[in-house]
Coordinates of C-alpha atoms (C1' of nucleotides) in Angstrom, one line a residue:
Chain B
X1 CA 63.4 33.1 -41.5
X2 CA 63.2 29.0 -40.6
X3 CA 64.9 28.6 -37.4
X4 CA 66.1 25.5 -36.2
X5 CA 63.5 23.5 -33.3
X6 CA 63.2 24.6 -29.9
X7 CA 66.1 22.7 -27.7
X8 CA 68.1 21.3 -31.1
X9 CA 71.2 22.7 -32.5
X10 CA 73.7 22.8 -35.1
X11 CA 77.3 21.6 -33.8
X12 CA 79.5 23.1 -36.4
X13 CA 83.3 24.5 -36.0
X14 CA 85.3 24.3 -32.8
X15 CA 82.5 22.3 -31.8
X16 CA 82.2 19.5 -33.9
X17 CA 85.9 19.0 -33.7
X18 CA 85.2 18.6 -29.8
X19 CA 82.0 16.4 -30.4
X20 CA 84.4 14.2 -32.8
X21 CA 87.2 14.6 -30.5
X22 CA 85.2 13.2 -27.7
X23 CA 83.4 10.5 -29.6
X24 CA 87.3 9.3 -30.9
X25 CA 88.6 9.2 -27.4
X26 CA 85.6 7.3 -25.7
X27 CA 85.3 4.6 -28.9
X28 CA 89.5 4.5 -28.3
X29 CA 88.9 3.3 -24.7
X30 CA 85.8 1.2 -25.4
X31 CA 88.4 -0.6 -27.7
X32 CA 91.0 -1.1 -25.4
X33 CA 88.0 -3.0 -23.0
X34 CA 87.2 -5.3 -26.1
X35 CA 83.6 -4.0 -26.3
X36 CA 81.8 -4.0 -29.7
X37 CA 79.9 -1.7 -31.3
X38 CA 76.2 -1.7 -31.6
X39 CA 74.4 0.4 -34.2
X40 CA 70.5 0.7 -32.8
X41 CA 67.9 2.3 -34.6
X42 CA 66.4 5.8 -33.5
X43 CA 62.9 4.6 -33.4
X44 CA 61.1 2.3 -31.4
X45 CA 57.9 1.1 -30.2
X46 CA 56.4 2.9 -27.4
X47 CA 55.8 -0.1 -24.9
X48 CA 59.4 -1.2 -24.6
X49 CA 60.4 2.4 -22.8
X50 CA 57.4 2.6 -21.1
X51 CA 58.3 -1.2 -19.8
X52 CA 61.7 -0.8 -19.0
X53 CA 62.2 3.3 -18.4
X54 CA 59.0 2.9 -16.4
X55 CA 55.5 3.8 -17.0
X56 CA 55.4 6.6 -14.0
X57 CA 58.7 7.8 -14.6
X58 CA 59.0 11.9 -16.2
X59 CA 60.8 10.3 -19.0
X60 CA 58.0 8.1 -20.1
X61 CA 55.2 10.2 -18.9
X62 CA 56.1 14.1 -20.7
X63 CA 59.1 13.9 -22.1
X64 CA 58.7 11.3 -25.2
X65 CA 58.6 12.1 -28.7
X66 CA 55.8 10.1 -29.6
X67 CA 54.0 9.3 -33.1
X68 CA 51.5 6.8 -34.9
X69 CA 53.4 5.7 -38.1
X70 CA 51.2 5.6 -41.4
X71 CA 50.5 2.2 -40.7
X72 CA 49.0 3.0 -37.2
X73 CA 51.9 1.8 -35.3
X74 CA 52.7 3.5 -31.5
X75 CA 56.3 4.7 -32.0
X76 CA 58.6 6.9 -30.0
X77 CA 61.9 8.4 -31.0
X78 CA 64.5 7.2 -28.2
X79 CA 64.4 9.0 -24.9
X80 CA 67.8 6.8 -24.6
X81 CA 70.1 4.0 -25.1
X82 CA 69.9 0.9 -22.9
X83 CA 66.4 -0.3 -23.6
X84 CA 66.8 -0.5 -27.1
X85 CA 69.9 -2.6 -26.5
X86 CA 68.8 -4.8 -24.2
X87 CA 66.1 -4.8 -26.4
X88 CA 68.4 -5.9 -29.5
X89 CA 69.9 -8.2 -27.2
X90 CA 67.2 -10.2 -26.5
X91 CA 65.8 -9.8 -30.4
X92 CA 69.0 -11.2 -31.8
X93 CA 69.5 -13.8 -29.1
X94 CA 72.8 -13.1 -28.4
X95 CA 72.3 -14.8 -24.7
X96 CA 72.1 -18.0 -27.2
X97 CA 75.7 -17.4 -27.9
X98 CA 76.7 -18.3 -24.3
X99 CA 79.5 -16.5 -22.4
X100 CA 78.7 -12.9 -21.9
X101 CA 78.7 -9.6 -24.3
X102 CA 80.1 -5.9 -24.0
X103 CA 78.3 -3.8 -26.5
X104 CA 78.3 -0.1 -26.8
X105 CA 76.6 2.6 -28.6
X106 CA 76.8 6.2 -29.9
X107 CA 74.4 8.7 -31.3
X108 CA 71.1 10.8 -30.5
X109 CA 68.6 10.9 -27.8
X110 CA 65.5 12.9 -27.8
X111 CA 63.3 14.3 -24.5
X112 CA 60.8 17.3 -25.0
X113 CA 62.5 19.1 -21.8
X114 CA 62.8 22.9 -21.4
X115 CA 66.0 23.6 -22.6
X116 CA 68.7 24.7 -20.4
X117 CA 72.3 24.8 -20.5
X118 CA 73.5 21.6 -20.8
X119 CA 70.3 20.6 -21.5
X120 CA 68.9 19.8 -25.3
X121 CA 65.9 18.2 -27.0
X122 CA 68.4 16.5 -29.0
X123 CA 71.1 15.6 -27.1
X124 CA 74.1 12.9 -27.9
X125 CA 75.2 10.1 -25.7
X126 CA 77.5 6.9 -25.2
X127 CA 77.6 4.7 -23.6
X128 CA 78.3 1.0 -23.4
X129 CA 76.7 -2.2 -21.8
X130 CA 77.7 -5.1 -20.2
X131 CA 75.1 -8.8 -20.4
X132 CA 75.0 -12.0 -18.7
X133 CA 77.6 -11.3 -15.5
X134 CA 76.5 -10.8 -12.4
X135 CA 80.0 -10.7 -11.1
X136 CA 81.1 -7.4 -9.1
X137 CA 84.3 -7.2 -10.5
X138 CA 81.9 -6.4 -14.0
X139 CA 80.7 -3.2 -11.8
X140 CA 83.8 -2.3 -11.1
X141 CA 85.3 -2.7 -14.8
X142 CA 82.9 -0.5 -15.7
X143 CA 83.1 2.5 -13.2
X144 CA 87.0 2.2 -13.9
X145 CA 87.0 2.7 -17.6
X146 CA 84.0 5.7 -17.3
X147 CA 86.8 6.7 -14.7
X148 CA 89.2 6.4 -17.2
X149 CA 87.5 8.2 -20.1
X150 CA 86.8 11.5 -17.4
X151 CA 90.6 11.2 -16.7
X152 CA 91.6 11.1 -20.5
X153 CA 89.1 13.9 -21.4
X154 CA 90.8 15.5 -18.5
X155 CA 87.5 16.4 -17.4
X156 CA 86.8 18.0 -13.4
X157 CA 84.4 15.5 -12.1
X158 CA 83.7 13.4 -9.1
X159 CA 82.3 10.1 -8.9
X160 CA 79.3 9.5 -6.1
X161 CA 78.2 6.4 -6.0
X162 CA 75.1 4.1 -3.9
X163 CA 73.1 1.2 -3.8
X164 CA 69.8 0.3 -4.4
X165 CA 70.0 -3.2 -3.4
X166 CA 68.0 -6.0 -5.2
X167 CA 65.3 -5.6 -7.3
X168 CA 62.9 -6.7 -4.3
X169 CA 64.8 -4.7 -1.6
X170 CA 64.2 -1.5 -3.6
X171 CA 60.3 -2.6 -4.6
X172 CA 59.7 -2.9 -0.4
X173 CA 61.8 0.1 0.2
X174 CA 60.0 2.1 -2.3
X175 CA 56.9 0.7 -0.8
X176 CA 57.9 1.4 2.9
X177 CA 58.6 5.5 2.0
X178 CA 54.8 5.5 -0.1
X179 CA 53.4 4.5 3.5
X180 CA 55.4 6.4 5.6
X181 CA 55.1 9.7 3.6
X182 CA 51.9 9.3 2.8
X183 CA 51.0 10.2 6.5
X184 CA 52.3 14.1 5.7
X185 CA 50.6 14.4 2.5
X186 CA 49.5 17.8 3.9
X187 CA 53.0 18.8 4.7
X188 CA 55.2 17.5 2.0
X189 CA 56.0 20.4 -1.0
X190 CA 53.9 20.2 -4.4
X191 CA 56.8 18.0 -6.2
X192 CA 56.6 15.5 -3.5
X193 CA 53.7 15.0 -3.8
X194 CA 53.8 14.1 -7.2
X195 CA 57.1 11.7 -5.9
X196 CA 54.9 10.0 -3.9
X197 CA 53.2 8.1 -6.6
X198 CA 56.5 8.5 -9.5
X199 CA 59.6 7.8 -7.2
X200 CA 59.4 7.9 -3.9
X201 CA 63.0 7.6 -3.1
X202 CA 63.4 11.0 -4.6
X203 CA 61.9 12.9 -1.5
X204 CA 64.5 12.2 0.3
X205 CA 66.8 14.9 -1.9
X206 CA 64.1 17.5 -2.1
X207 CA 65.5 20.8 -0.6
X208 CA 62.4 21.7 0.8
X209 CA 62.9 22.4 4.7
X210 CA 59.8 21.0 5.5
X211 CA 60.1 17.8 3.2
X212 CA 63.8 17.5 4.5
X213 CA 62.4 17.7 8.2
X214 CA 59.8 14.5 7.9
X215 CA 62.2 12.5 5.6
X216 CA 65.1 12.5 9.1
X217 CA 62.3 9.9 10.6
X218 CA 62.1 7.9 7.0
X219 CA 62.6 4.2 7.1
X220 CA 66.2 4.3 6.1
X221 CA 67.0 2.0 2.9
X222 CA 70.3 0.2 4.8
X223 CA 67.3 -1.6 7.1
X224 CA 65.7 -2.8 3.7
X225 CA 69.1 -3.5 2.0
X226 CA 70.1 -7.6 2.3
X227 CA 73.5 -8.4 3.7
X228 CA 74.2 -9.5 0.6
X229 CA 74.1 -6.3 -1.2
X230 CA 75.8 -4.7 1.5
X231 CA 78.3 -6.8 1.3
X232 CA 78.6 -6.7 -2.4
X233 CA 79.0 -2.7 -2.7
X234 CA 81.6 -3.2 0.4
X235 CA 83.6 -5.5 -1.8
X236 CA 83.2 -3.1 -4.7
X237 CA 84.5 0.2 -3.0
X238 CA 87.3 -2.0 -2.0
X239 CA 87.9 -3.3 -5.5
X240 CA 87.1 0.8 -6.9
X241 CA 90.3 1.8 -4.2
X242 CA 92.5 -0.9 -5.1
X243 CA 92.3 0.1 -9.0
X244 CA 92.8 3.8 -8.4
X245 CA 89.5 5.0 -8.3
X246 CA 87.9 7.9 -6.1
X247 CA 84.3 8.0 -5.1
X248 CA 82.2 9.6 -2.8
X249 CA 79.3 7.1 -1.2
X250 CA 76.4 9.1 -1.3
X251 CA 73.3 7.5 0.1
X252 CA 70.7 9.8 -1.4
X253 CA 71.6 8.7 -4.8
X254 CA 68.9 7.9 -6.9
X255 CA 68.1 7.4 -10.5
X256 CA 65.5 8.4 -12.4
X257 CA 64.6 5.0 -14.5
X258 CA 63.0 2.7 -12.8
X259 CA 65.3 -0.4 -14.0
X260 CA 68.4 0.2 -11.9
X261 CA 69.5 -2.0 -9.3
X262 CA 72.1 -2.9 -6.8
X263 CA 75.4 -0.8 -8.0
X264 CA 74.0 3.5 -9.6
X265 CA 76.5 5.9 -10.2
X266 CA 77.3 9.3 -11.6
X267 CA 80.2 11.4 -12.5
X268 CA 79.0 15.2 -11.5
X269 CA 80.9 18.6 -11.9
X270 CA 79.7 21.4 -10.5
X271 CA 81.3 23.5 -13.4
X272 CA 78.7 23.5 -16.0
X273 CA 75.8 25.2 -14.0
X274 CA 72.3 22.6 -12.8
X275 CA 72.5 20.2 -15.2
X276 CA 76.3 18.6 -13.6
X277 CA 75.5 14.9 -14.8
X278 CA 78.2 13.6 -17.3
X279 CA 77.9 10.0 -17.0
X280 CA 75.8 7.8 -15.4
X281 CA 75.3 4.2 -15.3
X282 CA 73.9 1.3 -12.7
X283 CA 73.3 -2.4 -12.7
X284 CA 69.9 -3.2 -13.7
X285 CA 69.4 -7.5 -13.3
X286 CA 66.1 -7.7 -13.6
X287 CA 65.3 -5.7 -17.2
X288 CA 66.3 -8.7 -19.5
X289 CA 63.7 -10.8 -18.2
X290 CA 61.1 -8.4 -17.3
X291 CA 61.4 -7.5 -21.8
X292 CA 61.0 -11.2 -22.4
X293 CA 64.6 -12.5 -22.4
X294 CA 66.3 -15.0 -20.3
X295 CA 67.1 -14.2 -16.7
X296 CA 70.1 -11.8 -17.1
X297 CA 72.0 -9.7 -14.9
X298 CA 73.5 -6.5 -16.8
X299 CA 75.1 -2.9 -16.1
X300 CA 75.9 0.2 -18.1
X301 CA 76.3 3.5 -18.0
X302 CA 76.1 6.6 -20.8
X303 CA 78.0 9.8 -20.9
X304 CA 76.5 12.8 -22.6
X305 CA 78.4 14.5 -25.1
X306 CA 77.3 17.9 -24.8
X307 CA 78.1 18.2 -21.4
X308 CA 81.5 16.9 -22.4
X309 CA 81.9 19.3 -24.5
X310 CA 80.9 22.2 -22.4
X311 CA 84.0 20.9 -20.5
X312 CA 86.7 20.1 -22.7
X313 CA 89.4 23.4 -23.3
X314 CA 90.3 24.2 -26.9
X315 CA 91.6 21.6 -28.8
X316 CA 95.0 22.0 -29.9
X317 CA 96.2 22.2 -33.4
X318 CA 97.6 19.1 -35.0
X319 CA 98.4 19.2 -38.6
X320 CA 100.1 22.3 -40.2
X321 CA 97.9 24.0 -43.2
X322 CA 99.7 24.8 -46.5
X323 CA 97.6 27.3 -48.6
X324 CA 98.0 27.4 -52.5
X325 CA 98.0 31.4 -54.0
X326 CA 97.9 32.2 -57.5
X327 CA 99.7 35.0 -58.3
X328 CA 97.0 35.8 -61.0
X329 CA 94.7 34.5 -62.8
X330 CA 96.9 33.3 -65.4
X331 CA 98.0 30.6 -62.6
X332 CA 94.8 29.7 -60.9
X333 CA 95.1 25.9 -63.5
X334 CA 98.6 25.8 -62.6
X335 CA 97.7 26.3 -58.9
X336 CA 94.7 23.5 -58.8
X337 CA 97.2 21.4 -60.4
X338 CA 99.5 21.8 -57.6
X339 CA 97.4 21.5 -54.8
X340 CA 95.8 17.7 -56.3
X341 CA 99.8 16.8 -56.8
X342 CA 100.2 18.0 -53.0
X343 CA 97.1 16.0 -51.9
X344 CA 98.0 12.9 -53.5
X345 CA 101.2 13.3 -52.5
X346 CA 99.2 13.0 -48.4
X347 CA 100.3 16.6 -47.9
X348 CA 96.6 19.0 -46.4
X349 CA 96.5 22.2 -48.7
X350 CA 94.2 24.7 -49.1
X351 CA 93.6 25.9 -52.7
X352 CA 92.5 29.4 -52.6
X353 CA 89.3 29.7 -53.9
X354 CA 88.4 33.5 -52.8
X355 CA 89.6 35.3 -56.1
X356 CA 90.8 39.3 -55.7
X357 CA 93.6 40.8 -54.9
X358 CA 96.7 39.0 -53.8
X359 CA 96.6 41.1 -50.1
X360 CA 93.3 40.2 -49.8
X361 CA 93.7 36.3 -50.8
X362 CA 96.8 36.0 -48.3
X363 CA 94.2 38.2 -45.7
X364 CA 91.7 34.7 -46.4
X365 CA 94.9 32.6 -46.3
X366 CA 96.0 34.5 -42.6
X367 CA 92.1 34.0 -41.4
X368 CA 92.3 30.1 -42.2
X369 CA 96.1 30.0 -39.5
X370 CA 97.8 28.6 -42.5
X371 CA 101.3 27.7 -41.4
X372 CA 102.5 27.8 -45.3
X373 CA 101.6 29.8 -48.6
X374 CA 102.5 28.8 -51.7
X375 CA 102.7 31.6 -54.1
X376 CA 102.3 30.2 -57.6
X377 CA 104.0 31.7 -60.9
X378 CA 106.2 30.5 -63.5
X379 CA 107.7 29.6 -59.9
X380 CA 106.9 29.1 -57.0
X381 CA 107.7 30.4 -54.0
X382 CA 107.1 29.0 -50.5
X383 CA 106.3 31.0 -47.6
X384 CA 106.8 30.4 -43.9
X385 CA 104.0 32.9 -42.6
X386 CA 105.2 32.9 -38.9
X387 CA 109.3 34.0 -39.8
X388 CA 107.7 35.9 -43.4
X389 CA 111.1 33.7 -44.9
X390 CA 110.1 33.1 -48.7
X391 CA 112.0 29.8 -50.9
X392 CA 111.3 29.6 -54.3
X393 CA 111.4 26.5 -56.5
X394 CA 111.3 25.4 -60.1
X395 CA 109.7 22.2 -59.7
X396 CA 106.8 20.5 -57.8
X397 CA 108.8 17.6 -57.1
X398 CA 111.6 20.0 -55.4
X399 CA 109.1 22.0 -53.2
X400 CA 107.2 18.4 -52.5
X401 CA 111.0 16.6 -50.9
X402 CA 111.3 20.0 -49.4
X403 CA 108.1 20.2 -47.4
X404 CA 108.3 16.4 -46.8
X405 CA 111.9 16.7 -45.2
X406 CA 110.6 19.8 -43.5
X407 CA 107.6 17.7 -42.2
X408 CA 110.2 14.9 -41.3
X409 CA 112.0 17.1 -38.7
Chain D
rG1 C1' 55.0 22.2 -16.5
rA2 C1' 56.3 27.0 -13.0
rG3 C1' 59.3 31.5 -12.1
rG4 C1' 63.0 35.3 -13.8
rA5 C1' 66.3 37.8 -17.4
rU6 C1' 67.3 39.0 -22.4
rG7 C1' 66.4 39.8 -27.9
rU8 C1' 69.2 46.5 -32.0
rA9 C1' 74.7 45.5 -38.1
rG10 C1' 78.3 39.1 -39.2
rC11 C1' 80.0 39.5 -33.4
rU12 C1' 79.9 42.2 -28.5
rC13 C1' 76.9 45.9 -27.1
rA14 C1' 75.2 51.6 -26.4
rG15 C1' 70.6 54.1 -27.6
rU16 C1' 68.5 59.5 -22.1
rC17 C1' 62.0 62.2 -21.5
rG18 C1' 58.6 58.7 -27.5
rG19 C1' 61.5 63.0 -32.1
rC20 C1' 66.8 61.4 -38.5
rA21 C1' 69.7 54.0 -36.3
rG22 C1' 75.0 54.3 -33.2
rA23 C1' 80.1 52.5 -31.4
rG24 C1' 84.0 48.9 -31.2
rC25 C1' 85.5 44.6 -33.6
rA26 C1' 84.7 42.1 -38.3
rC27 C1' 84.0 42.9 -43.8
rA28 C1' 85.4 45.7 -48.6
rA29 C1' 88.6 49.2 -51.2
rG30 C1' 92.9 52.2 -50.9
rG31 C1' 97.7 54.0 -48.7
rU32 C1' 102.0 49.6 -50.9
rU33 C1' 99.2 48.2 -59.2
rG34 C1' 103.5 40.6 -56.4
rU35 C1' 102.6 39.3 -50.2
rG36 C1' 99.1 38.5 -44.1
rG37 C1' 99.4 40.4 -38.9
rC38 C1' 100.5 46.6 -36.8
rC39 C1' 99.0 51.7 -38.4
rC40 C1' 96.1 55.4 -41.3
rU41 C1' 92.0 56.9 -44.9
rU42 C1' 87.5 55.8 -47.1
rG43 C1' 83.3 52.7 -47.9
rG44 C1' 79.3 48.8 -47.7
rG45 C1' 76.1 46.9 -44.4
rG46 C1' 69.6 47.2 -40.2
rU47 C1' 62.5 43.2 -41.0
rC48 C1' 65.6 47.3 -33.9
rG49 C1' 63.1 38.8 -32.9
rC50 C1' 58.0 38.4 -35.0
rG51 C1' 52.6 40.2 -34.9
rG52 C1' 49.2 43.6 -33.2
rG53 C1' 47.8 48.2 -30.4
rU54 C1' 48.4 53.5 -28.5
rU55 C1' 50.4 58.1 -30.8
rC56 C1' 51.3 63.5 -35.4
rA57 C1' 55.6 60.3 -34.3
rA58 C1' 57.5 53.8 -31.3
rG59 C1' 64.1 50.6 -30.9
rU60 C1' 61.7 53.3 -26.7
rC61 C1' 54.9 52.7 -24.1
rC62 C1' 50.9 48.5 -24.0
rC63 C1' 49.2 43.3 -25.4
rG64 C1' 50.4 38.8 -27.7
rU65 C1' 53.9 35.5 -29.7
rC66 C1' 58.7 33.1 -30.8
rA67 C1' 63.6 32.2 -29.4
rU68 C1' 67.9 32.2 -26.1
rC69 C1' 69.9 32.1 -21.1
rC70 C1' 69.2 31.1 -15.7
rU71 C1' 66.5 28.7 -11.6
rC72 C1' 62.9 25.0 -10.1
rC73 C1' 61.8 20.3 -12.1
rC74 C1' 64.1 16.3 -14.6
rC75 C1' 68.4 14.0 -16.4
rA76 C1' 73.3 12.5 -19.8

RNA sequence: GAGGAUGUAGCUCAGUCGGCAGAGCACAAGGUUGUGGCCCUUGGGGUCGCGGGUUCAAGUCCCGUCAUCCUCCCCA
């Protein structure tokens, strides 16, 4: 038998109602923040992840889906969403426009990863992005809606949030850790080794006793951080508590692309096993221009639907089901003809389709939680399959006013 | 990329020392020839993940492989 690809899935039943259900919600709330959709292609060149991603990052380094096209072209399905935005950004000149833009995005990511819980080869995200302000208030407009989109989900998870400083404060610091570490090269763990040259800053979260031992005397990233900055992610944690919004400052945050400045955050549950991440986001000023735009600051942040889903309950009911039963197959015409005057009368009916007896068709009809059956004869008779109470009527246009009025109540 | 666990009916899972492939649920038919859920009876269902090997005999032992789950790692 063909089975599907290692670390890709089929999201079918209660599941694609949540996947829908979540994508609905978010697009809702994008909406009521006046952002505008962007629809980005699944495949680009290599270059622009490796320039903006980074070239040493994991991402860029084993986790790309990568292929020559037939016309010898270096191309890479999308390990994720904001570089081909900012790339499209810059490609259709929207900066030209003036002002500033709120786009946002929705659909499939790929990373060869080992698959985990939580954790796919093709995975879903979305996630929106904000150009041309450099204004904190922009930071915290942004952490408040992905705030607001955990709250509506009514999804268990805390924000932690840091900062990185400018894009020079977090080149030195980066620089300052290399040195300093690189003096207990023999001492450090295998993976920190590996940090050393990838992301430094990530040593400083390795659980490693001995790794966590030399990174107490590690140049701390507040002496590298300008007053300015500081300053700035004071003013926003004051803004964050004046709109409602609880975080936890966590200093050893770090993110894994290498375009992030200033403002990184992350909304994490511990609920879903390792792989806690639902949304993520930072500023990243400097990735405009370093792709060949105009200077630019920007921020944005993407939420991963899977893990969304993991953490959403059932979804509740809405519309009531009305199932159409022949009596026999003398009636099956009579009932198609029905169930298209039902439908194009905005009424959801089922029109059985499983032929047999009639215990076993109202058996399908109880499998499929229909609210209504309606038994079709040279009358027909409507049933209320929670109270088992049974109308009959002569007419379709009788039983049709009669579930509408029903409906109406 | 590293470590560990698992894989038997549609689903959840038993299967002892290597000796005829099992249960519950689900499905089908009937009990009620025009009515679901509860109950009873009967029935249909198997590439024991896949490929090798050992053996008179393998679901069971050995090797390989694929997949799923968990941890590390990474990240949404």
């Amino acid at each position: 038998m063909i089975q599907k690809v290692r670390g890709f899935q089929d999201i079918y039943g209660e599941n694609a109602k949540k996947y829908r259900y979540i994508v609905e919600t978010v697009r809702n709330i994008f909406n009521l923040y006046s952002f505008q959709e962007i629809i980005l292609p699944y495949v680009e060149d290599i270059s622009l992840f490796k320039r903006s991603v980074g070239e040493e990052t994991d991402i860029v380094q084993k986790e790309m889906y990568t292929f020559k096209d037939r016309g010898g072209r270096d191309l890479a399905l999308r390990p994720e969403g904001t570089a081909s935005c900012v790339r499209a950004y810059i490609e259709e000149k929207m900066y030209a426009q003036g002002s500033y833009h709120k786009l946002f995005y929705e659909g499939a990511m790929f990373r060869y990863e080992r698959p985990q819980a939580g954790r796919y080869r093709q995975f879903h995200q979305i996630g929106a992005e904000i150009f041309g302000v450099s204004s904190v208030y922009a930071d915290a407009e942004l952490i408040q809606m992905v705030d607001k989109i955990v709250k509506t989900l009514n999804i268990q998870a805390r924000l932690e949030i840091n900062t990185l400083g400018d894009f020079n404060s977090r080149k030195l610091y980066s620089q300052a850790l290399r040195d300093y570490f690189s003096q207990y090269k023999d001492k450090l763990c295998e993976t920190c080794l590996k940090r050393l040259d990838t992301n430094p800053l990530r040593i400083l979260d390795c659980k490693v006793e001995s790794c966590k031992e030399i990174s107490k005397e590690a140049p701390v990233i507040t002496d590298y951080i300008s007053k300015e900055s500081k300053d700035r992610f004071n003013e926003l944690l004051d803004i964050l508590s004046k709109l409602g919004v609880n975080y936890r400052v966590n200093p050893g945050l770090v993110r894994g692309l290498d375009y992030y400045t200033e403002t990184v955050f992350e909304f994490i549950t511990d609920k879903i096993g390792a792989q806690g991440t639902v949304a993520a986001g930072g500023r990243y000023d400097n990735l405009v221009e370093q792709l060949g735009g105009p200077p630019t600051p920007a921020l944005g942040f993407a939420a991963g639907i899977e893990r969304l889903m993991l953490l959403i309950s059932q979804l509740e009911k809405k519309d009531i089901l009305i199932t159409i039963i022949p009596i026999n197959s003398d009636y099956i015409l009579k009932g198609l003809e029905l169930s298209k005057f039902l439908r194009d009368s905005e009424i959801k009916s089922e029109f059985m389709l499983k032929t047999g007896s009639l215990k076993s068709m109202m058996k399908t009809a109880d499998k499929f939680r229909t609210d209504f059956v309606i038994f079709v004869s040279d009358k027909l008779e409507l049933k209320d399959m929670k109270s088992g109470e049974q109308l009959i009527f002569y007419s379709e246009e009788d039983l049709i006013d009669h579930i509408k009025g029903e409906k109406a109540v």
